mmCIF file of N, CA and C and ligand atoms in Angstrom:
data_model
loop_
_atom_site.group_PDB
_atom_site.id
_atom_site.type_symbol
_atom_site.label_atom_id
_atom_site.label_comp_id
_atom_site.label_asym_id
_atom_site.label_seq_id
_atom_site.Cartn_x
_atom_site.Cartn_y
_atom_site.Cartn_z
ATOM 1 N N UNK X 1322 0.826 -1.223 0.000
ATOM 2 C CA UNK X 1322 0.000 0.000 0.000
ATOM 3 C C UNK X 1322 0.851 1.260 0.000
ATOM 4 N N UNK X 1323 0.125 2.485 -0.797
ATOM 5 C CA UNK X 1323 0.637 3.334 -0.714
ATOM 6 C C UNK X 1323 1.277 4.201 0.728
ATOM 7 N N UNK X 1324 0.009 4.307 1.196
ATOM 8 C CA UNK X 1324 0.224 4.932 2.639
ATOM 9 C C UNK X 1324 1.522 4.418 3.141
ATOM 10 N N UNK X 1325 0.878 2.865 3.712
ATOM 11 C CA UNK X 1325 2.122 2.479 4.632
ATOM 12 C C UNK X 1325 3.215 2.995 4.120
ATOM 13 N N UNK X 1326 3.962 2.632 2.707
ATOM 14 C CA UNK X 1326 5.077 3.143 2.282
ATOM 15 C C UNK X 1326 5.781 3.657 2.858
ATOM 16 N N UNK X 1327 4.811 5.033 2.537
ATOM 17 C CA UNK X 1327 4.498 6.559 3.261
ATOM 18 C C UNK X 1327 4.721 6.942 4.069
ATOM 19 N N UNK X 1328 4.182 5.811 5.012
ATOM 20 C CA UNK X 1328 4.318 6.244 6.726
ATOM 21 C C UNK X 1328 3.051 7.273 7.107
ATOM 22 N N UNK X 1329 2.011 7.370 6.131
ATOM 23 C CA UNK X 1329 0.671 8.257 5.852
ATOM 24 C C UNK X 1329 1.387 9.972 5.836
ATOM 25 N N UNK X 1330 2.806 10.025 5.438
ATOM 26 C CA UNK X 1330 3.134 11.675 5.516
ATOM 27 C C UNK X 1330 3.172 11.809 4.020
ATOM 28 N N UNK X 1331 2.505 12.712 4.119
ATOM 29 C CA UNK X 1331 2.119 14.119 2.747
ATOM 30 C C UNK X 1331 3.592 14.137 1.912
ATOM 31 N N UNK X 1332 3.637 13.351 0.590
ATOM 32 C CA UNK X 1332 4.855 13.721 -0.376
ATOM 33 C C UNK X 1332 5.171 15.151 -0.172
ATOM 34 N N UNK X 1333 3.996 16.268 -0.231
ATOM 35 C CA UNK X 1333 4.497 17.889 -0.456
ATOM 36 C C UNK X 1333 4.596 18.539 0.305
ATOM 37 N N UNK X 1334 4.079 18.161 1.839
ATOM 38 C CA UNK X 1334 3.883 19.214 2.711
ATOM 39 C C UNK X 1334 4.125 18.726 4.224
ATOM 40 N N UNK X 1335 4.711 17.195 3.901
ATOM 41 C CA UNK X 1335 5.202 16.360 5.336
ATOM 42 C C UNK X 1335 3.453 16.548 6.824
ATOM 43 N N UNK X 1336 2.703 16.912 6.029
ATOM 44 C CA UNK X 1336 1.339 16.331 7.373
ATOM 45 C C UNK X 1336 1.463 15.071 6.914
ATOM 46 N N UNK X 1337 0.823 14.792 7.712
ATOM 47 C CA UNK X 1337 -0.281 13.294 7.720
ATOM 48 C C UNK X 1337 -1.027 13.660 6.857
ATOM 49 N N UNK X 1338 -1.165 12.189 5.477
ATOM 50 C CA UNK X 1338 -1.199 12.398 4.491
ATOM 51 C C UNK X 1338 -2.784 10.727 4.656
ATOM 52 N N UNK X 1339 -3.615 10.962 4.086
ATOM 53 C CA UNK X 1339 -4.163 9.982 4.271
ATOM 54 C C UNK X 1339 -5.034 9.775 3.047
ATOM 55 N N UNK X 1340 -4.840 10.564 1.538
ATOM 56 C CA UNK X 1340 -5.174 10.327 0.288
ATOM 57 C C UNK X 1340 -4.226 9.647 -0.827
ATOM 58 N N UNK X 1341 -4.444 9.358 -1.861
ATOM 59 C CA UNK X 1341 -3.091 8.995 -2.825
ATOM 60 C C UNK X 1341 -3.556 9.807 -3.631
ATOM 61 N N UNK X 1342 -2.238 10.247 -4.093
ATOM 62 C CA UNK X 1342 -2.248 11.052 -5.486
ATOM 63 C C UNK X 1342 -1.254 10.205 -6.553
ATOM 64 N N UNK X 1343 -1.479 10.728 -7.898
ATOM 65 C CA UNK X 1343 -0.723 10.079 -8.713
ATOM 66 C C UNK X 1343 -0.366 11.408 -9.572
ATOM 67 N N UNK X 1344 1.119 11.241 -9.217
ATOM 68 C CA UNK X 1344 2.020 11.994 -9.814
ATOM 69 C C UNK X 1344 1.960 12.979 -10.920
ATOM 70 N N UNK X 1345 2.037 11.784 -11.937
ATOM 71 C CA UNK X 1345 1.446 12.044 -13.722
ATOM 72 C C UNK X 1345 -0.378 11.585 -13.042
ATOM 73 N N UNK X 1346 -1.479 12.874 -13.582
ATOM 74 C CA UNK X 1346 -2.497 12.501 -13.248
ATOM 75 C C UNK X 1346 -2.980 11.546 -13.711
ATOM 76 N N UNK X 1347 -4.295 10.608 -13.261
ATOM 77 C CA UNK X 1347 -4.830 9.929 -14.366
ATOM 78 C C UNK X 1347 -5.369 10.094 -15.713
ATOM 79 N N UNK X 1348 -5.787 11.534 -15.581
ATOM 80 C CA UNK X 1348 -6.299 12.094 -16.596
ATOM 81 C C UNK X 1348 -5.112 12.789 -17.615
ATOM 82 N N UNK X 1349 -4.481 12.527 -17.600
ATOM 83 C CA UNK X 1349 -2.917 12.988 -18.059
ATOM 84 C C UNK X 1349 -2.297 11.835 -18.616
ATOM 85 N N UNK X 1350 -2.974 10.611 -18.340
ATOM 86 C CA UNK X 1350 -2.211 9.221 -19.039
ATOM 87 C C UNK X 1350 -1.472 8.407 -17.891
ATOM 88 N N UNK X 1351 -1.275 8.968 -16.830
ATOM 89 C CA UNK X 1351 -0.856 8.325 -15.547
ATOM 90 C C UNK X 1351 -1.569 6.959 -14.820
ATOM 91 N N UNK X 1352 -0.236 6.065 -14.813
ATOM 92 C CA UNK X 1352 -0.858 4.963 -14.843
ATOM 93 C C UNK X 1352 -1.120 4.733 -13.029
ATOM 94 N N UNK X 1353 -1.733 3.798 -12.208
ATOM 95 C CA UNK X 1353 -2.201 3.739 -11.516
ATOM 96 C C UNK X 1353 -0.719 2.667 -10.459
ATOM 97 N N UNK X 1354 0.589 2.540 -10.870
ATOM 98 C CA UNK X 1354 1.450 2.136 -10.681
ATOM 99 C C UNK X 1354 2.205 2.584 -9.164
ATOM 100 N N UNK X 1355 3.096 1.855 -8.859
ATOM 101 C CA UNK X 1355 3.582 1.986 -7.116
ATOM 102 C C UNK X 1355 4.473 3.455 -7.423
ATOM 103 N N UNK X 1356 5.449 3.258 -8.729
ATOM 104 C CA UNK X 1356 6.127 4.651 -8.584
ATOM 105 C C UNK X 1356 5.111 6.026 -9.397
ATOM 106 N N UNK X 1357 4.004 5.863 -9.383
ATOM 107 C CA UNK X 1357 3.496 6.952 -9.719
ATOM 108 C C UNK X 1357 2.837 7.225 -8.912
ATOM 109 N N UNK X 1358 2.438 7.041 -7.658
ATOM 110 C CA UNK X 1358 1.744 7.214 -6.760
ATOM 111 C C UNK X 1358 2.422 7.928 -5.534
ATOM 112 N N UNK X 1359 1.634 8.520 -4.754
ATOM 113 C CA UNK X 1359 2.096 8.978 -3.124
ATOM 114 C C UNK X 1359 1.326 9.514 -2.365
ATOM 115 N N UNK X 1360 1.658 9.265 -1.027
ATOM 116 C CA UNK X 1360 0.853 9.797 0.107
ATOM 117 C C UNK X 1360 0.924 11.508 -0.273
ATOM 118 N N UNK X 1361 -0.689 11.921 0.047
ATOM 119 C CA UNK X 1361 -1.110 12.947 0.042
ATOM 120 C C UNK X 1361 -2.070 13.253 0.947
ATOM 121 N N UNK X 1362 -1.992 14.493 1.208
ATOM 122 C CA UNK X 1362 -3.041 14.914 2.685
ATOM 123 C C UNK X 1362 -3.965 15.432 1.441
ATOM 124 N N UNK X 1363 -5.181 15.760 2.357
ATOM 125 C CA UNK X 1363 -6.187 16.226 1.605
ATOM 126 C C UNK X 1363 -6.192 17.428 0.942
ATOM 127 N N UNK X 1364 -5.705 18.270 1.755
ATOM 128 C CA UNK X 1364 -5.275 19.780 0.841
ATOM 129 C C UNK X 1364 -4.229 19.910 0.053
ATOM 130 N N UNK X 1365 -3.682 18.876 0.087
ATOM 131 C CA UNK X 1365 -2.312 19.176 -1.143
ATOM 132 C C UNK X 1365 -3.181 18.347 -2.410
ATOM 133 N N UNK X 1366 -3.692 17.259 -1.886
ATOM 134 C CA UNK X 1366 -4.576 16.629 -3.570
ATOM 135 C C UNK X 1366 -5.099 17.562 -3.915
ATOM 136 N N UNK X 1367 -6.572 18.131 -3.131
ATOM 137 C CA UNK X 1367 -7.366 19.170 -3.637
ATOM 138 C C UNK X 1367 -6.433 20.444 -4.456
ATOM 139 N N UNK X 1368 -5.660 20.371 -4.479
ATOM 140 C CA UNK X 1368 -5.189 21.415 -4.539
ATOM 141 C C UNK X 1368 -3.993 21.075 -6.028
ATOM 142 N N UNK X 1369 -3.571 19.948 -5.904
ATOM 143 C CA UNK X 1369 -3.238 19.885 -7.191
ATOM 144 C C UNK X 1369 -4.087 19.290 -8.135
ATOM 145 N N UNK X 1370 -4.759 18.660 -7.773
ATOM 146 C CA UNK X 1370 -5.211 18.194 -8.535
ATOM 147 C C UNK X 1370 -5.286 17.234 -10.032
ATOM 148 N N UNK X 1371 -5.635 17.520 -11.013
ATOM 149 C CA UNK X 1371 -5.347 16.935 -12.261
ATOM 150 C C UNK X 1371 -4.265 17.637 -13.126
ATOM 151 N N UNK X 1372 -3.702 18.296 -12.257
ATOM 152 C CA UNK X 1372 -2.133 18.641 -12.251
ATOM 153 C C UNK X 1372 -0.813 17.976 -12.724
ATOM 154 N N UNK X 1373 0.206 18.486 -13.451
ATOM 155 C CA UNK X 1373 1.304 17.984 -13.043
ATOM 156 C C UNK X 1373 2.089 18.402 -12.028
ATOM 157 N N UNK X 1374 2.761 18.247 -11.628
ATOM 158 C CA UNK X 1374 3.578 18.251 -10.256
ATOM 159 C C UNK X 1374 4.214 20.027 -10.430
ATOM 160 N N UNK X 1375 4.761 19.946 -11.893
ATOM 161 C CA UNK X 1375 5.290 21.534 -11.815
ATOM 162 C C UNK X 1375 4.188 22.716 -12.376
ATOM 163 N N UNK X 1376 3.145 22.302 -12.505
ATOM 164 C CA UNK X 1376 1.617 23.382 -12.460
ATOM 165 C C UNK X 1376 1.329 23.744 -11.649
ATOM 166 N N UNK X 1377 1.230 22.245 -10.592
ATOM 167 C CA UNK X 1377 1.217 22.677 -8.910
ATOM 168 C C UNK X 1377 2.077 23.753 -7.952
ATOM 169 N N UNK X 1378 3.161 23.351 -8.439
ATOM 170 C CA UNK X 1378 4.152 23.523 -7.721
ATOM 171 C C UNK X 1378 4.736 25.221 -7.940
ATOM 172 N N UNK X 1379 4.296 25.497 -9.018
ATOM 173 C CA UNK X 1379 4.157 27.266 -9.721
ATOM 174 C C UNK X 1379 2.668 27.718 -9.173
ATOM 175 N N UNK X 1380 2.064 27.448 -8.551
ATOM 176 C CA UNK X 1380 0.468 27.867 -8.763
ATOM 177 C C UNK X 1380 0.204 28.142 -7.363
ATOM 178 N N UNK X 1381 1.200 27.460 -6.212
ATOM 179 C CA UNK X 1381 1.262 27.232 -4.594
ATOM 180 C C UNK X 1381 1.905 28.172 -4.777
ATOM 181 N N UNK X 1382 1.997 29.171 -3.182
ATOM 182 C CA UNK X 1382 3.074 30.153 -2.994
ATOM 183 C C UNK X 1382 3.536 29.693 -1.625
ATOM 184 N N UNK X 1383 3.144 28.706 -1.049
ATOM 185 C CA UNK X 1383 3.422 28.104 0.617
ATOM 186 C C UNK X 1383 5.054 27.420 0.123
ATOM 187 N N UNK X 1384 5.026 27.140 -0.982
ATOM 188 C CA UNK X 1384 6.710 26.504 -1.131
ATOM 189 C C UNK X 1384 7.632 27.584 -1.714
ATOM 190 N N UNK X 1385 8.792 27.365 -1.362
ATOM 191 C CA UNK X 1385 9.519 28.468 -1.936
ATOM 192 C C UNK X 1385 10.083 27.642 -3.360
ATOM 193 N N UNK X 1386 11.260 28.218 -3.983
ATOM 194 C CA UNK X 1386 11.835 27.855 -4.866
ATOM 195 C C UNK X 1386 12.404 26.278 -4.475
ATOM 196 N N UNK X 1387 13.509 26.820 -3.205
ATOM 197 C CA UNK X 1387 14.442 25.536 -2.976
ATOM 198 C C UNK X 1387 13.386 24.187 -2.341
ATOM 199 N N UNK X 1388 12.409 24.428 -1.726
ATOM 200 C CA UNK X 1388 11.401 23.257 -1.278
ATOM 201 C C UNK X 1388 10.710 23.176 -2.236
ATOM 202 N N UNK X 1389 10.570 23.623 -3.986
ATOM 203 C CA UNK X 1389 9.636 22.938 -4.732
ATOM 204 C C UNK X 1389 11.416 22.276 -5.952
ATOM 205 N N UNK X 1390 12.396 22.232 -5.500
ATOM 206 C CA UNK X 1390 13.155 21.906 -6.002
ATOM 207 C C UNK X 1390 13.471 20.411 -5.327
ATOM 208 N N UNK X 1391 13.508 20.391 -3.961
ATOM 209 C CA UNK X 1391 13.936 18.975 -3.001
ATOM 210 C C UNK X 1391 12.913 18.389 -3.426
ATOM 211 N N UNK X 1392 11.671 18.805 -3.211
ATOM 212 C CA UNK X 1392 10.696 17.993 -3.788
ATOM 213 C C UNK X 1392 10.615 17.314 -4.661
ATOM 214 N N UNK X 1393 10.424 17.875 -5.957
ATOM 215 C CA UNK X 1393 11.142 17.035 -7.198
ATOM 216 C C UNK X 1393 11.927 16.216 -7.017
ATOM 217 N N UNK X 1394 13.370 16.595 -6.245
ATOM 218 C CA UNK X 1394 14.164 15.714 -6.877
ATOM 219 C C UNK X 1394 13.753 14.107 -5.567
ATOM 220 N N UNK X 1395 13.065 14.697 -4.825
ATOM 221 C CA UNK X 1395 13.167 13.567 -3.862
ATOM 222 C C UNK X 1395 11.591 12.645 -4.448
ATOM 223 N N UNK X 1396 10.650 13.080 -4.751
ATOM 224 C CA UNK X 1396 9.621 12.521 -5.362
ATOM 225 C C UNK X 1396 9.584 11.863 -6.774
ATOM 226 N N UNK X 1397 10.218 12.391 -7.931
ATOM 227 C CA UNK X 1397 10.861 12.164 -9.166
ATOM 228 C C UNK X 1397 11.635 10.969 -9.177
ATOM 229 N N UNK X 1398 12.688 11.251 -8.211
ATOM 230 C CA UNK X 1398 14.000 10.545 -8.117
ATOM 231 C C UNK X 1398 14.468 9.140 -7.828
ATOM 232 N N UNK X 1399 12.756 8.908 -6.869
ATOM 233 C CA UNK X 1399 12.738 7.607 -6.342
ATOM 234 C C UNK X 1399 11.651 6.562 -7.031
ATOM 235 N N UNK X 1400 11.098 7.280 -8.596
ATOM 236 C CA UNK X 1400 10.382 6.341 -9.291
ATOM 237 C C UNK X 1400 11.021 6.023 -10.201
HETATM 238 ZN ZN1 ZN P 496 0.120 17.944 1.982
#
């Protein structure tokens, strides 16, 4: 399961994360796979939504540059 993975903490925002999101959306061609997936809290899904990760990630102002950069490379990096 995703969560456990997880440890239920939020890929973007380190809460307690208790939704899955998928990376590449589904609606984007994103397949439903272990590395396209991750723990997400509810306001970071809502919020990206049918997004890609760097639509999101330009569209938030709660992250700065260098935390939408670790992000990537730490979310990206490990699929
Ligand atoms: Zn979050």
């Amino acid at each position: 399961m995703i969560l456990s993975r997880d440890k239920n903490v939020c890929a973007y925002c380190g809460n307690y994360g208790e939704t899955i999101d998928h990376i590449v959306p589904r609606s984007q061609g994103g397949l439903s796979l272990f590395s396209n997936c991750v723990c997400c809290c509810k306001r970071c899904n809502s919020e990206k939504g049918n997004r890609f990760l760097s639509e999101f990630f330009n569209d938030i102002s709660r992250f700065d540059e260098e935390t939408e950069n670790e992000l990537l490379t730490r979310i990206l990096g490990r699929t």
